[in-house]
């Protein structure tokens, strides 16, 4: 087995030693598809179901896939882009998350994913092309991540008490580094209040933005909805209020009183950790990297029943985004704000059937 084919993701127990970049996590720019091995036709649906378990803004699932004999191609679906995401940052972060899911699906086949990002300058809509690389056994951590995908979800309700498993945060930070990103912690007395104030300001601005409100109405679902996209009522509260230590969350209820999560309690546990996902630059390639890092971090955390609430509201305002970078002395451009905690719920949001996004 060549060095490139060796599985190197650590398989330690819950949040054990920091994981090292492995076949599913190899930076995409370092790989080249070598279309020799055909994509097994009987695995296509399973592979795309795994890819579609990725997180996406408002659960818009803004991706499309085209399956060829030897490769699977990833495209964005602009019809599912939220209006305030004018430059497509959140759409491409979501697609980057789906790309990591596809890489993990290739690993389930016992292959190293061979990935080319933006492989054809003449086709800018083509985000990535994935082929089957050399054989390599699935690692234990990759197996755990695949098993965790059905219950991984964006957690907007209360967390359970208790610290994160020992060593988990360091492992998640290493996961982000493996995807050319940084997971910068903001737990200290100096950093957290600054971040909380900026997130709250962004939430106030969005609450007063009629376009943002219309977008929330478009992508939030009432109780009993059978829709397979958007944010279900079971995943947001009645008033969008924040609990102790929680950053301001996007209000999906908008005074409709349809959210099914309980109102925050003053004695509920605070999140165990707050972090900002950062990339070196702010180009399309960086957004894809941010998405891959995000999904890898969230999937790894879910293996030990640790979940995150996510917010992009402060990232949607250039001034606030720049203030977050400056006031927290971040080593790059903030792309996502996360808060982690323990939870025993498995309330994963619905996903569209493969036929909906298969071109």
Tab-separated table of C-alpha atoms in Angstrom:
chain	number	residue	atom	x	y	z
A	1	UNK	CA	0.000	0.000	0.000
A	2	UNK	CA	1.369	3.402	-0.918
A	3	UNK	CA	1.685	6.197	1.622
A	4	UNK	CA	-1.194	8.055	-0.042
A	5	UNK	CA	-3.472	5.086	0.425
A	6	UNK	CA	-2.839	4.473	4.127
A	7	UNK	CA	-5.857	5.089	6.356
A	8	UNK	CA	-4.689	7.568	8.977
A	9	UNK	CA	-7.778	8.799	10.834
A	10	UNK	CA	-7.262	7.977	14.490
A	11	UNK	CA	-9.766	5.529	15.901
A	12	UNK	CA	-9.540	6.413	19.578
A	13	UNK	CA	-12.529	6.183	21.896
A	14	UNK	CA	-14.923	9.047	22.555
A	15	UNK	CA	-13.071	12.213	21.826
A	16	UNK	CA	-9.703	10.521	22.293
A	17	UNK	CA	-6.430	11.531	20.664
A	18	UNK	CA	-6.578	14.167	17.971
A	19	UNK	CA	-7.375	12.641	14.597
A	20	UNK	CA	-4.963	12.934	11.723
A	21	UNK	CA	-5.944	13.550	8.084
A	22	UNK	CA	-7.089	10.305	6.539
A	23	UNK	CA	-8.477	9.152	3.203
A	24	UNK	CA	-11.875	10.799	3.699
A	25	UNK	CA	-10.236	13.962	4.925
A	26	UNK	CA	-7.392	14.518	2.522
A	27	UNK	CA	-7.437	18.136	1.303
A	28	UNK	CA	-9.278	18.160	-2.016
A	29	UNK	CA	-6.688	20.255	-3.813
A	30	UNK	CA	-4.088	17.518	-3.274
A	31	UNK	CA	-6.126	14.822	-5.051
A	32	UNK	CA	-6.597	14.071	-8.721
A	33	UNK	CA	-9.449	11.896	-10.000
A	34	UNK	CA	-8.123	8.941	-11.949
A	35	UNK	CA	-11.263	7.625	-13.637
A	36	UNK	CA	-10.355	3.961	-13.894
A	37	UNK	CA	-12.692	2.223	-11.463
A	38	UNK	CA	-16.397	2.585	-12.333
A	39	UNK	CA	-18.830	3.870	-9.719
A	40	UNK	CA	-20.853	0.781	-8.664
A	41	UNK	CA	-24.365	1.404	-9.954
A	42	UNK	CA	-25.961	-0.353	-6.987
A	43	UNK	CA	-24.148	1.992	-4.576
A	44	UNK	CA	-25.095	5.308	-6.186
A	45	UNK	CA	-28.287	5.877	-4.193
A	46	UNK	CA	-26.561	4.996	-0.916
A	47	UNK	CA	-23.625	7.311	-1.703
A	48	UNK	CA	-25.872	10.255	-2.526
A	49	UNK	CA	-28.031	9.639	0.552
A	50	UNK	CA	-24.883	9.877	2.675
A	51	UNK	CA	-23.792	13.061	0.871
A	52	UNK	CA	-27.218	14.648	1.394
A	53	UNK	CA	-27.016	14.221	5.185
A	54	UNK	CA	-24.781	17.302	5.165
A	55	UNK	CA	-25.758	20.450	7.068
A	56	UNK	CA	-27.043	23.361	4.975
A	57	UNK	CA	-28.293	26.863	5.661
A	58	UNK	CA	-32.023	26.684	6.578
A	59	UNK	CA	-31.819	23.022	5.482
A	60	UNK	CA	-32.110	24.247	1.895
A	61	UNK	CA	-29.993	21.326	0.599
A	62	UNK	CA	-28.720	23.477	-2.306
A	63	UNK	CA	-26.826	20.779	-4.215
A	64	UNK	CA	-27.148	18.703	-7.350
A	65	UNK	CA	-25.188	15.638	-8.410
A	66	UNK	CA	-24.496	14.150	-11.812
A	67	UNK	CA	-23.376	10.513	-11.888
A	68	UNK	CA	-21.142	9.369	-14.704
A	69	UNK	CA	-19.484	6.019	-15.294
A	70	UNK	CA	-16.329	6.784	-13.325
A	71	UNK	CA	-17.117	10.005	-11.457
A	72	UNK	CA	-19.777	11.867	-9.508
A	73	UNK	CA	-20.002	15.610	-10.138
A	74	UNK	CA	-21.219	18.174	-7.616
A	75	UNK	CA	-23.061	21.361	-8.581
A	76	UNK	CA	-24.805	24.091	-6.602
A	77	UNK	CA	-28.534	24.636	-7.089
A	78	UNK	CA	-29.002	28.441	-7.299
A	79	UNK	CA	-32.794	28.057	-7.053
A	80	UNK	CA	-32.221	27.060	-3.411
A	81	UNK	CA	-29.952	29.943	-2.515
A	82	UNK	CA	-31.343	32.194	0.215
A	83	UNK	CA	-31.883	35.784	-0.882
A	84	UNK	CA	-29.535	37.420	1.624
A	85	UNK	CA	-26.728	35.113	0.435
A	86	UNK	CA	-26.098	37.290	-2.586
A	87	UNK	CA	-22.547	36.097	-3.328
A	88	UNK	CA	-23.366	32.451	-2.646
A	89	UNK	CA	-21.102	31.977	0.390
A	90	UNK	CA	-23.619	29.972	2.422
A	91	UNK	CA	-24.705	27.978	-0.616
A	92	UNK	CA	-21.132	26.879	-1.331
A	93	UNK	CA	-20.404	26.146	2.331
A	94	UNK	CA	-23.449	23.861	2.242
A	95	UNK	CA	-22.186	22.232	-0.959
A	96	UNK	CA	-18.747	21.803	0.596
A	97	UNK	CA	-20.416	19.925	3.453
A	98	UNK	CA	-22.111	17.657	0.906
A	99	UNK	CA	-18.719	17.116	-0.744
A	100	UNK	CA	-17.278	15.834	2.528
A	101	UNK	CA	-20.301	13.548	2.865
A	102	UNK	CA	-19.615	12.173	-0.621
A	103	UNK	CA	-15.973	11.600	0.316
A	104	UNK	CA	-17.129	9.671	3.376
A	105	UNK	CA	-19.450	7.617	1.163
A	106	UNK	CA	-16.488	6.675	-1.028
A	107	UNK	CA	-14.667	5.536	2.109
A	108	UNK	CA	-17.574	3.206	2.897
A	109	UNK	CA	-16.693	1.475	-0.363
A	110	UNK	CA	-13.176	0.902	0.946
A	111	UNK	CA	-11.685	3.421	-1.476
A	112	UNK	CA	-9.751	6.654	-1.097
A	113	UNK	CA	-11.767	9.507	-2.664
A	114	UNK	CA	-9.975	11.224	-5.532
A	115	UNK	CA	-11.294	14.782	-5.638
A	116	UNK	CA	-10.810	17.667	-8.049
A	117	UNK	CA	-12.305	21.010	-7.015
A	118	UNK	CA	-13.366	23.422	-9.795
A	119	UNK	CA	-11.861	20.990	-12.333
A	120	UNK	CA	-13.064	22.720	-15.504
A	121	UNK	CA	-12.567	26.503	-15.878
A	122	UNK	CA	-15.000	26.441	-18.794
A	123	UNK	CA	-17.723	25.089	-16.457
A	124	UNK	CA	-17.739	27.330	-13.358
A	125	UNK	CA	-20.955	25.720	-12.110
A	126	UNK	CA	-19.084	22.428	-11.644
A	127	UNK	CA	-17.833	22.568	-8.051
A	128	UNK	CA	-16.122	19.200	-7.733
A	129	UNK	CA	-15.581	15.861	-9.396
A	130	UNK	CA	-15.103	12.744	-7.258
A	131	UNK	CA	-13.710	9.397	-8.403
A	132	UNK	CA	-12.705	6.171	-6.688
A	133	UNK	CA	-9.041	6.113	-5.764
A	134	UNK	CA	-6.904	3.297	-4.310
A	135	UNK	CA	-8.276	0.715	-1.935
A	136	UNK	CA	-7.908	1.430	1.796
A	137	UNK	CA	-9.754	-0.139	4.739
A	138	UNK	CA	-12.413	1.950	6.455
A	139	UNK	CA	-11.103	3.257	9.777
A	140	UNK	CA	-13.007	2.919	13.032
A	141	UNK	CA	-13.601	6.673	13.260
A	142	UNK	CA	-14.928	6.778	9.697
A	143	UNK	CA	-17.239	3.885	10.569
A	144	UNK	CA	-18.471	5.798	13.618
A	145	UNK	CA	-19.024	8.955	11.570
A	146	UNK	CA	-21.125	7.063	9.029
A	147	UNK	CA	-23.184	5.555	11.860
A	148	UNK	CA	-23.670	9.031	13.404
A	149	UNK	CA	-24.951	10.762	10.260
A	150	UNK	CA	-28.612	9.724	10.712
A	151	UNK	CA	-28.790	11.432	14.115
A	152	UNK	CA	-26.479	14.392	13.472
A	153	UNK	CA	-28.491	17.607	13.496
A	154	UNK	CA	-28.249	21.327	14.162
A	155	UNK	CA	-29.176	21.599	17.833
A	156	UNK	CA	-31.365	24.604	18.735
A	157	UNK	CA	-32.826	23.233	21.962
A	158	UNK	CA	-31.276	22.988	25.445
A	159	UNK	CA	-28.057	21.045	25.921
A	160	UNK	CA	-27.576	18.469	28.644
A	161	UNK	CA	-25.276	19.154	31.604
A	162	UNK	CA	-21.685	17.999	31.621
A	163	UNK	CA	-18.376	18.707	29.920
A	164	UNK	CA	-17.429	17.488	26.478
A	165	UNK	CA	-15.470	14.209	26.320
A	166	UNK	CA	-11.810	14.713	27.170
A	167	UNK	CA	-9.733	15.569	24.132
A	168	UNK	CA	-12.698	16.074	21.815
A	169	UNK	CA	-12.189	19.790	21.189
A	170	UNK	CA	-8.549	19.223	20.264
A	171	UNK	CA	-9.638	16.471	17.872
A	172	UNK	CA	-12.240	18.729	16.269
A	173	UNK	CA	-9.668	21.489	15.863
A	174	UNK	CA	-7.396	18.995	14.122
A	175	UNK	CA	-10.306	17.975	11.897
A	176	UNK	CA	-10.702	21.588	10.791
A	177	UNK	CA	-6.968	21.914	10.126
A	178	UNK	CA	-7.102	18.794	7.955
A	179	UNK	CA	-9.598	20.654	5.761
A	180	UNK	CA	-7.475	23.834	5.537
A	181	UNK	CA	-9.611	25.657	8.112
A	182	UNK	CA	-9.312	26.687	11.758
A	183	UNK	CA	-11.766	26.047	14.586
A	184	UNK	CA	-10.988	28.996	16.872
A	185	UNK	CA	-12.374	28.708	20.408
A	186	UNK	CA	-14.105	31.740	21.906
A	187	UNK	CA	-14.765	30.575	25.450
A	188	UNK	CA	-12.643	33.048	27.409
A	189	UNK	CA	-13.959	35.998	29.389
A	190	UNK	CA	-12.359	38.314	26.863
A	191	UNK	CA	-13.567	36.693	23.637
A	192	UNK	CA	-17.060	35.421	24.375
A	193	UNK	CA	-18.723	38.720	25.422
A	194	UNK	CA	-17.347	40.430	22.318
A	195	UNK	CA	-18.659	37.657	20.087
A	196	UNK	CA	-22.039	37.538	21.865
A	197	UNK	CA	-22.544	41.289	21.429
A	198	UNK	CA	-21.790	41.114	17.716
A	199	UNK	CA	-24.034	38.085	17.172
A	200	UNK	CA	-26.857	39.858	19.021
A	201	UNK	CA	-26.412	42.950	16.859
A	202	UNK	CA	-26.612	40.831	13.704
A	203	UNK	CA	-29.782	39.141	15.005
A	204	UNK	CA	-31.377	42.542	15.618
A	205	UNK	CA	-30.499	43.695	12.123
A	206	UNK	CA	-31.897	40.573	10.516
A	207	UNK	CA	-35.080	40.773	12.601
A	208	UNK	CA	-35.706	44.220	11.107
A	209	UNK	CA	-34.926	43.057	7.561
A	210	UNK	CA	-38.148	42.210	5.654
A	211	UNK	CA	-36.225	40.152	3.083
A	212	UNK	CA	-34.666	38.039	5.836
A	213	UNK	CA	-38.080	37.556	7.453
A	214	UNK	CA	-39.574	36.420	4.155
A	215	UNK	CA	-36.696	33.974	3.772
A	216	UNK	CA	-37.387	32.496	7.212
A	217	UNK	CA	-41.064	32.116	6.330
A	218	UNK	CA	-40.079	30.425	3.087
A	219	UNK	CA	-37.837	27.841	4.758
A	220	UNK	CA	-39.549	27.187	8.121
A	221	UNK	CA	-42.169	24.450	8.358
A	222	UNK	CA	-45.336	24.357	10.447
A	223	UNK	CA	-46.206	21.350	12.640
A	224	UNK	CA	-47.398	18.419	10.592
A	225	UNK	CA	-45.615	19.516	7.429
A	226	UNK	CA	-44.489	16.678	5.184
A	227	UNK	CA	-41.855	18.798	3.457
A	228	UNK	CA	-38.437	17.168	3.186
A	229	UNK	CA	-36.480	20.410	3.297
A	230	UNK	CA	-36.488	23.540	5.450
A	231	UNK	CA	-36.445	23.824	9.249
A	232	UNK	CA	-39.255	21.822	10.917
A	233	UNK	CA	-41.264	23.245	13.799
A	234	UNK	CA	-39.748	20.611	16.077
A	235	UNK	CA	-36.329	22.231	15.568
A	236	UNK	CA	-37.123	25.772	16.699
A	237	UNK	CA	-38.749	27.382	19.711
A	238	UNK	CA	-41.817	29.590	20.063
A	239	UNK	CA	-40.002	32.897	20.353
A	240	UNK	CA	-36.399	32.480	19.249
A	241	UNK	CA	-35.154	33.412	22.727
A	242	UNK	CA	-31.693	32.391	23.917
A	243	UNK	CA	-30.933	30.397	27.067
A	244	UNK	CA	-28.044	30.922	29.492
A	245	UNK	CA	-24.746	31.250	27.690
A	246	UNK	CA	-26.407	30.871	24.302
A	247	UNK	CA	-25.657	33.204	21.464
A	248	UNK	CA	-28.662	34.880	19.871
A	249	UNK	CA	-30.304	32.410	17.513
A	250	UNK	CA	-32.211	33.102	14.334
A	251	UNK	CA	-35.928	33.497	15.017
A	252	UNK	CA	-37.729	30.906	12.905
A	253	UNK	CA	-41.039	31.361	14.725
A	254	UNK	CA	-41.638	35.067	13.982
A	255	UNK	CA	-44.474	35.315	16.531
A	256	UNK	CA	-46.470	32.589	14.800
A	257	UNK	CA	-46.322	30.332	17.902
A	258	UNK	CA	-45.684	27.241	15.823
A	259	UNK	CA	-42.230	26.303	17.140
A	260	UNK	CA	-42.328	23.116	19.197
A	261	UNK	CA	-39.112	23.463	21.206
A	262	UNK	CA	-39.702	24.603	24.795
A	263	UNK	CA	-38.871	28.168	25.747
A	264	UNK	CA	-35.400	28.500	27.287
A	265	UNK	CA	-35.203	27.952	31.037
A	266	UNK	CA	-32.946	30.126	33.232
A	267	UNK	CA	-31.475	27.012	34.861
A	268	UNK	CA	-30.708	25.032	31.710
A	269	UNK	CA	-27.019	24.204	31.104
A	270	UNK	CA	-24.956	26.568	29.001
A	271	UNK	CA	-23.145	25.251	25.922
A	272	UNK	CA	-19.869	23.535	26.728
A	273	UNK	CA	-17.858	25.392	24.074
A	274	UNK	CA	-18.169	28.239	21.573
A	275	UNK	CA	-16.069	28.430	18.413
A	276	UNK	CA	-15.687	30.240	15.107
A	277	UNK	CA	-14.849	28.364	11.903
A	278	UNK	CA	-12.202	30.345	10.028
A	279	UNK	CA	-10.593	30.099	6.585
A	280	UNK	CA	-7.450	31.779	5.300
A	281	UNK	CA	-9.269	33.497	2.433
A	282	UNK	CA	-12.783	34.344	1.310
A	283	UNK	CA	-12.976	32.909	-2.197
A	284	UNK	CA	-15.179	30.113	-3.533
A	285	UNK	CA	-12.477	27.556	-2.792
A	286	UNK	CA	-12.412	28.768	0.824
A	287	UNK	CA	-16.176	28.374	1.138
A	288	UNK	CA	-15.952	24.782	-0.099
A	289	UNK	CA	-13.155	24.147	2.402
A	290	UNK	CA	-15.250	25.664	5.188
A	291	UNK	CA	-18.138	23.337	4.339
A	292	UNK	CA	-15.951	20.253	4.319
A	293	UNK	CA	-14.400	21.277	7.636
A	294	UNK	CA	-17.821	21.989	9.117
A	295	UNK	CA	-19.252	18.610	8.196
A	296	UNK	CA	-16.183	16.709	9.330
A	297	UNK	CA	-16.242	18.490	12.701
A	298	UNK	CA	-19.986	17.953	13.188
A	299	UNK	CA	-19.925	14.298	12.106
A	300	UNK	CA	-16.992	13.548	14.413
A	301	UNK	CA	-18.712	15.306	17.336
A	302	UNK	CA	-21.930	13.378	16.712
A	303	UNK	CA	-20.093	10.068	17.198
A	304	UNK	CA	-20.051	10.876	20.935
A	305	UNK	CA	-23.486	12.588	20.999
A	306	UNK	CA	-22.103	16.089	20.926
A	307	UNK	CA	-24.001	18.495	18.682
A	308	UNK	CA	-23.762	22.151	17.745
A	309	UNK	CA	-26.016	25.106	17.223
A	310	UNK	CA	-24.899	27.049	14.154
A	311	UNK	CA	-25.322	30.682	13.223
A	312	UNK	CA	-24.434	32.528	10.054
A	313	UNK	CA	-26.310	35.744	10.850
A	314	UNK	CA	-23.192	37.740	11.855
A	315	UNK	CA	-21.350	36.460	8.776
A	316	UNK	CA	-24.062	37.920	6.529
A	317	UNK	CA	-23.003	41.499	7.404
A	318	UNK	CA	-19.533	42.452	6.081
A	319	UNK	CA	-18.965	45.022	8.837
A	320	UNK	CA	-19.909	42.611	11.634
A	321	UNK	CA	-17.882	39.828	10.027
A	322	UNK	CA	-14.830	42.095	9.956
A	323	UNK	CA	-15.420	43.142	13.576
A	324	UNK	CA	-15.544	39.508	14.679
A	325	UNK	CA	-12.237	38.884	12.968
A	326	UNK	CA	-10.610	41.957	14.493
A	327	UNK	CA	-11.991	41.793	18.041
A	328	UNK	CA	-11.310	38.073	18.432
A	329	UNK	CA	-7.916	38.352	16.653
A	330	UNK	CA	-8.879	35.482	14.357
A	331	UNK	CA	-6.257	34.069	11.973
A	332	UNK	CA	-8.509	34.458	8.938
A	333	UNK	CA	-12.055	35.047	7.720
A	334	UNK	CA	-14.931	33.842	9.947
A	335	UNK	CA	-17.361	31.601	8.064
A	336	UNK	CA	-19.552	30.078	10.809
A	337	UNK	CA	-20.192	30.417	14.552
A	338	UNK	CA	-20.830	27.231	16.550
A	339	UNK	CA	-21.772	26.298	20.106
A	340	UNK	CA	-21.236	22.698	21.235
A	341	UNK	CA	-22.927	20.647	23.925
A	342	UNK	CA	-24.146	17.202	24.891
A	343	UNK	CA	-27.577	15.944	23.835
A	344	UNK	CA	-29.264	12.567	23.638
A	345	UNK	CA	-31.827	13.577	21.014
A	346	UNK	CA	-31.745	12.168	17.500
A	347	UNK	CA	-34.007	14.703	15.844
A	348	UNK	CA	-32.377	14.762	12.428
A	349	UNK	CA	-34.158	16.926	9.856
A	350	UNK	CA	-35.692	15.334	6.776
A	351	UNK	CA	-33.821	15.078	3.505
A	352	UNK	CA	-35.091	15.143	-0.059
A	353	UNK	CA	-35.108	11.872	-2.000
A	354	UNK	CA	-32.117	11.314	-4.235
A	355	UNK	CA	-34.234	11.699	-7.368
A	356	UNK	CA	-34.835	15.348	-6.430
A	357	UNK	CA	-31.168	16.359	-6.705
A	358	UNK	CA	-29.822	13.819	-9.181
A	359	UNK	CA	-29.209	15.454	-12.530
